[in-house]
Amino acid sequence: AGALAAEPLTPEERDRQAVRRVMMAGTDWAVLNLPPNAQLKWVRQSYKELARVLHPDKCRAPGAKDAFQKLLHAYQNLSAAAATQ
């Protein structure tokens, strides 16, 4: 039973996983880890949580700056789309 036991992730591993997930996301919704057409309040909340994790001043994982830029771009697109509805 030992080999498959989930070890807690180190902060560095969590950062790397967050960067990888954002960079592999194919849509703005996927970047924010939300279902399409989620309410604006969830878009804002998800953005704030992810921005805290991915901000280049906090996240040392390779690609953090690019992931943060992709997150910001997705948030801006979805916020603008929600404002026009």
CSV table of N, CA and C in Angstrom, one decimal:
chain,number,residue,atom,x,y,z
A,1,ALA,N,0.8,-1.2,0.0
A,1,ALA,CA,0.0,0.0,0.0
A,1,ALA,C,0.8,1.3,0.0
A,2,GLY,N,2.2,1.1,0.2
A,2,GLY,CA,3.0,2.3,0.4
A,2,GLY,C,3.3,3.2,-0.8
A,3,ALA,N,3.5,2.6,-1.9
A,3,ALA,CA,4.0,3.4,-3.1
A,3,ALA,C,3.0,4.4,-3.6
A,4,LEU,N,1.7,4.1,-3.5
A,4,LEU,CA,0.7,4.9,-4.1
A,4,LEU,C,0.1,5.9,-3.1
A,5,ALA,N,0.6,5.9,-1.9
A,5,ALA,CA,0.1,6.9,-0.9
A,5,ALA,C,0.5,8.3,-1.3
A,6,ALA,N,-0.5,9.2,-1.3
A,6,ALA,CA,-0.2,10.5,-1.8
A,6,ALA,C,0.6,11.3,-0.7
A,7,GLU,N,1.7,11.8,-1.2
A,7,GLU,CA,2.5,12.6,-0.3
A,7,GLU,C,2.0,14.0,-0.5
A,8,PRO,N,2.0,14.8,0.6
A,8,PRO,CA,1.6,16.2,0.5
A,8,PRO,C,2.6,16.9,-0.5
A,9,LEU,N,2.0,17.8,-1.3
A,9,LEU,CA,2.9,18.5,-2.2
A,9,LEU,C,3.6,19.6,-1.5
A,10,THR,N,4.9,19.8,-1.9
A,10,THR,CA,5.6,21.0,-1.4
A,10,THR,C,5.0,22.2,-2.0
A,11,PRO,N,5.3,23.4,-1.4
A,11,PRO,CA,4.8,24.6,-2.0
A,11,PRO,C,5.4,24.8,-3.5
A,12,GLU,N,6.6,24.4,-3.7
A,12,GLU,CA,7.2,24.5,-5.0
A,12,GLU,C,6.5,23.6,-6.0
A,13,GLU,N,6.1,22.4,-5.6
A,13,GLU,CA,5.4,21.5,-6.5
A,13,GLU,C,4.0,22.1,-6.8
A,14,ARG,N,3.3,22.6,-5.8
A,14,ARG,CA,2.0,23.2,-6.0
A,14,ARG,C,2.1,24.4,-7.0
A,15,ASP,N,3.2,25.2,-6.9
A,15,ASP,CA,3.4,26.3,-7.8
A,15,ASP,C,3.6,25.8,-9.2
A,16,ARG,N,4.4,24.8,-9.3
A,16,ARG,CA,4.7,24.2,-10.7
A,16,ARG,C,3.4,23.7,-11.3
A,17,GLN,N,2.6,23.0,-10.5
A,17,GLN,CA,1.3,22.4,-11.0
A,17,GLN,C,0.4,23.5,-11.4
A,18,ALA,N,0.3,24.6,-10.7
A,18,ALA,CA,-0.6,25.7,-11.0
A,18,ALA,C,-0.1,26.3,-12.3
A,19,VAL,N,1.2,26.6,-12.5
A,19,VAL,CA,1.7,27.2,-13.7
A,19,VAL,C,1.4,26.2,-14.9
A,20,ARG,N,1.7,24.9,-14.7
A,20,ARG,CA,1.4,24.0,-15.8
A,20,ARG,C,-0.1,24.0,-16.2
A,21,ARG,N,-1.0,23.9,-15.2
A,21,ARG,CA,-2.4,23.9,-15.5
A,21,ARG,C,-2.8,25.1,-16.3
A,22,VAL,N,-2.4,26.3,-15.9
A,22,VAL,CA,-2.8,27.5,-16.6
A,22,VAL,C,-2.2,27.5,-18.0
A,23,MET,N,-1.0,27.2,-18.1
A,23,MET,CA,-0.3,27.2,-19.5
A,23,MET,C,-1.0,26.2,-20.4
A,24,MET,N,-1.5,25.1,-19.9
A,24,MET,CA,-2.1,24.1,-20.8
A,24,MET,C,-3.6,24.4,-21.0
A,25,ALA,N,-4.2,25.3,-20.3
A,25,ALA,CA,-5.6,25.6,-20.5
A,25,ALA,C,-5.9,26.1,-21.9
A,26,GLY,N,-6.9,25.6,-22.5
A,26,GLY,CA,-7.2,26.0,-23.9
A,26,GLY,C,-8.2,27.1,-24.0
A,27,THR,N,-8.9,27.5,-22.9
A,27,THR,CA,-9.9,28.6,-23.0
A,27,THR,C,-9.7,29.5,-21.8
A,28,ASP,N,-10.2,30.7,-21.9
A,28,ASP,CA,-10.2,31.6,-20.8
A,28,ASP,C,-10.8,31.0,-19.6
A,29,TRP,N,-12.0,30.3,-19.8
A,29,TRP,CA,-12.7,29.6,-18.7
A,29,TRP,C,-11.8,28.6,-18.0
A,30,ALA,N,-11.1,27.8,-18.8
A,30,ALA,CA,-10.2,26.8,-18.3
A,30,ALA,C,-9.0,27.4,-17.5
A,31,VAL,N,-8.5,28.5,-18.0
A,31,VAL,CA,-7.5,29.2,-17.2
A,31,VAL,C,-7.9,29.5,-15.8
A,32,LEU,N,-9.1,30.0,-15.7
A,32,LEU,CA,-9.7,30.4,-14.4
A,32,LEU,C,-10.3,29.2,-13.7
A,33,ASN,N,-10.2,28.0,-14.3
A,33,ASN,CA,-10.7,26.8,-13.7
A,33,ASN,C,-12.2,26.9,-13.4
A,34,LEU,N,-13.0,27.4,-14.3
A,34,LEU,CA,-14.4,27.6,-14.1
A,34,LEU,C,-15.2,27.0,-15.3
A,35,PRO,N,-16.5,26.7,-15.1
A,35,PRO,CA,-17.3,26.2,-16.2
A,35,PRO,C,-17.7,27.4,-17.1
A,36,PRO,N,-17.9,27.2,-18.4
A,36,PRO,CA,-18.3,28.4,-19.2
A,36,PRO,C,-19.5,29.1,-18.7
A,37,ASN,N,-19.5,30.4,-18.8
A,37,ASN,CA,-20.6,31.3,-18.4
A,37,ASN,C,-20.8,31.3,-16.9
A,38,ALA,N,-19.8,31.1,-16.1
A,38,ALA,CA,-19.9,31.2,-14.7
A,38,ALA,C,-20.1,32.7,-14.4
A,39,GLN,N,-20.8,33.0,-13.2
A,39,GLN,CA,-21.1,34.3,-12.8
A,39,GLN,C,-19.8,35.1,-12.6
A,40,LEU,N,-20.0,36.4,-12.9
A,40,LEU,CA,-18.8,37.3,-12.7
A,40,LEU,C,-18.2,37.3,-11.4
A,41,LYS,N,-19.0,37.1,-10.3
A,41,LYS,CA,-18.4,37.0,-9.0
A,41,LYS,C,-17.4,35.8,-8.8
A,42,TRP,N,-17.7,34.7,-9.5
A,42,TRP,CA,-16.9,33.6,-9.5
A,42,TRP,C,-15.6,33.8,-10.3
A,43,VAL,N,-15.8,34.5,-11.4
A,43,VAL,CA,-14.6,34.9,-12.2
A,43,VAL,C,-13.6,35.7,-11.4
A,44,ARG,N,-14.2,36.7,-10.7
A,44,ARG,CA,-13.3,37.6,-9.8
A,44,ARG,C,-12.7,36.8,-8.7
A,45,GLN,N,-13.4,35.9,-8.1
A,45,GLN,CA,-12.9,35.1,-7.0
A,45,GLN,C,-11.8,34.2,-7.4
A,46,SER,N,-12.0,33.5,-8.5
A,46,SER,CA,-11.0,32.6,-9.0
A,46,SER,C,-9.8,33.4,-9.5
A,47,TYR,N,-10.0,34.5,-10.1
A,47,TYR,CA,-8.8,35.3,-10.5
A,47,TYR,C,-8.0,35.7,-9.3
A,48,LYS,N,-8.6,36.2,-8.3
A,48,LYS,CA,-7.9,36.7,-7.1
A,48,LYS,C,-7.1,35.5,-6.4
A,49,GLU,N,-7.7,34.4,-6.3
A,49,GLU,CA,-7.0,33.2,-5.7
A,49,GLU,C,-5.8,32.8,-6.6
A,50,LEU,N,-6.0,32.7,-7.9
A,50,LEU,CA,-4.9,32.3,-8.7
A,50,LEU,C,-3.9,33.3,-8.8
A,51,ALA,N,-4.2,34.6,-8.8
A,51,ALA,CA,-3.2,35.7,-8.9
A,51,ALA,C,-2.3,35.6,-7.7
A,52,ARG,N,-2.9,35.3,-6.5
A,52,ARG,CA,-2.0,35.2,-5.3
A,52,ARG,C,-1.0,34.0,-5.5
A,53,VAL,N,-1.4,33.0,-6.1
A,53,VAL,CA,-0.5,31.8,-6.3
A,53,VAL,C,0.5,32.1,-7.4
A,54,LEU,N,0.1,32.7,-8.5
A,54,LEU,CA,0.9,32.8,-9.7
A,54,LEU,C,1.7,34.1,-9.8
A,55,HIS,N,1.5,35.0,-8.9
A,55,HIS,CA,2.2,36.3,-9.1
A,55,HIS,C,3.7,36.1,-9.1
A,56,PRO,N,4.4,36.6,-10.0
A,56,PRO,CA,5.8,36.4,-10.2
A,56,PRO,C,6.6,36.7,-8.9
A,57,ASP,N,6.2,37.6,-8.1
A,57,ASP,CA,6.9,38.0,-6.8
A,57,ASP,C,6.7,36.8,-5.8
A,58,LYS,N,5.7,36.0,-5.9
A,58,LYS,CA,5.4,34.9,-5.0
A,58,LYS,C,5.8,33.6,-5.5
A,59,CYS,N,5.6,33.4,-6.8
A,59,CYS,CA,5.7,32.0,-7.4
A,59,CYS,C,7.1,31.9,-8.1
A,60,ARG,N,7.9,31.0,-7.6
A,60,ARG,CA,9.3,30.8,-8.2
A,60,ARG,C,9.3,29.7,-9.3
A,61,ALA,N,8.2,29.1,-9.6
A,61,ALA,CA,8.2,28.1,-10.6
A,61,ALA,C,8.5,28.7,-12.0
A,62,PRO,N,9.2,27.9,-12.8
A,62,PRO,CA,9.5,28.4,-14.2
A,62,PRO,C,8.2,28.6,-14.9
A,63,GLY,N,8.1,29.8,-15.6
A,63,GLY,CA,6.9,30.1,-16.4
A,63,GLY,C,5.9,30.9,-15.6
A,64,ALA,N,6.2,31.2,-14.4
A,64,ALA,CA,5.2,31.9,-13.5
A,64,ALA,C,4.8,33.2,-14.1
A,65,LYS,N,5.7,34.0,-14.7
A,65,LYS,CA,5.4,35.3,-15.3
A,65,LYS,C,4.4,35.1,-16.5
A,66,ASP,N,4.7,34.1,-17.3
A,66,ASP,CA,3.8,33.8,-18.5
A,66,ASP,C,2.4,33.4,-18.0
A,67,ALA,N,2.4,32.5,-17.0
A,67,ALA,CA,1.1,32.0,-16.5
A,67,ALA,C,0.3,33.2,-15.9
A,68,PHE,N,1.0,34.1,-15.2
A,68,PHE,CA,0.3,35.2,-14.6
A,68,PHE,C,-0.3,36.1,-15.7
A,69,GLN,N,0.5,36.3,-16.8
A,69,GLN,CA,0.0,37.1,-17.9
A,69,GLN,C,-1.2,36.5,-18.6
A,70,LYS,N,-1.1,35.2,-18.7
A,70,LYS,CA,-2.3,34.4,-19.3
A,70,LYS,C,-3.5,34.5,-18.4
A,71,LEU,N,-3.3,34.4,-17.1
A,71,LEU,CA,-4.4,34.6,-16.2
A,71,LEU,C,-5.0,36.0,-16.3
A,72,LEU,N,-4.2,37.0,-16.3
A,72,LEU,CA,-4.7,38.4,-16.4
A,72,LEU,C,-5.5,38.6,-17.7
A,73,HIS,N,-4.9,38.1,-18.8
A,73,HIS,CA,-5.6,38.2,-20.1
A,73,HIS,C,-7.0,37.5,-20.0
A,74,ALA,N,-7.0,36.3,-19.5
A,74,ALA,CA,-8.3,35.6,-19.4
A,74,ALA,C,-9.3,36.3,-18.6
A,75,TYR,N,-8.8,36.9,-17.4
A,75,TYR,CA,-9.7,37.6,-16.5
A,75,TYR,C,-10.3,38.9,-17.2
A,76,GLN,N,-9.4,39.6,-17.9
A,76,GLN,CA,-9.9,40.8,-18.6
A,76,GLN,C,-10.9,40.4,-19.7
A,77,ASN,N,-10.6,39.4,-20.5
A,77,ASN,CA,-11.6,39.0,-21.5
A,77,ASN,C,-12.9,38.6,-20.9
A,78,LEU,N,-12.9,37.8,-19.9
A,78,LEU,CA,-14.2,37.3,-19.3
A,78,LEU,C,-14.9,38.4,-18.6
A,79,SER,N,-14.2,39.3,-17.9
A,79,SER,CA,-14.8,40.5,-17.3
A,79,SER,C,-15.5,41.4,-18.3
A,80,ALA,N,-14.8,41.7,-19.4
A,80,ALA,CA,-15.3,42.5,-20.4
A,80,ALA,C,-16.6,41.9,-21.1
A,81,ALA,N,-16.5,40.6,-21.3
A,81,ALA,CA,-17.7,39.9,-21.9
A,81,ALA,C,-18.9,39.9,-20.9
A,82,ALA,N,-18.6,39.8,-19.6
A,82,ALA,CA,-19.7,39.8,-18.7
A,82,ALA,C,-20.3,41.2,-18.5
A,83,ALA,N,-19.5,42.2,-18.7
A,83,ALA,CA,-20.0,43.6,-18.6
A,83,ALA,C,-20.9,44.0,-19.7
A,84,THR,N,-20.7,43.3,-20.9
A,84,THR,CA,-21.6,43.6,-22.0
A,84,THR,C,-22.9,42.8,-22.1
A,85,GLN,N,-23.0,41.9,-21.2
A,85,GLN,CA,-24.2,41.1,-21.2
A,85,GLN,C,-25.4,41.8,-20.5
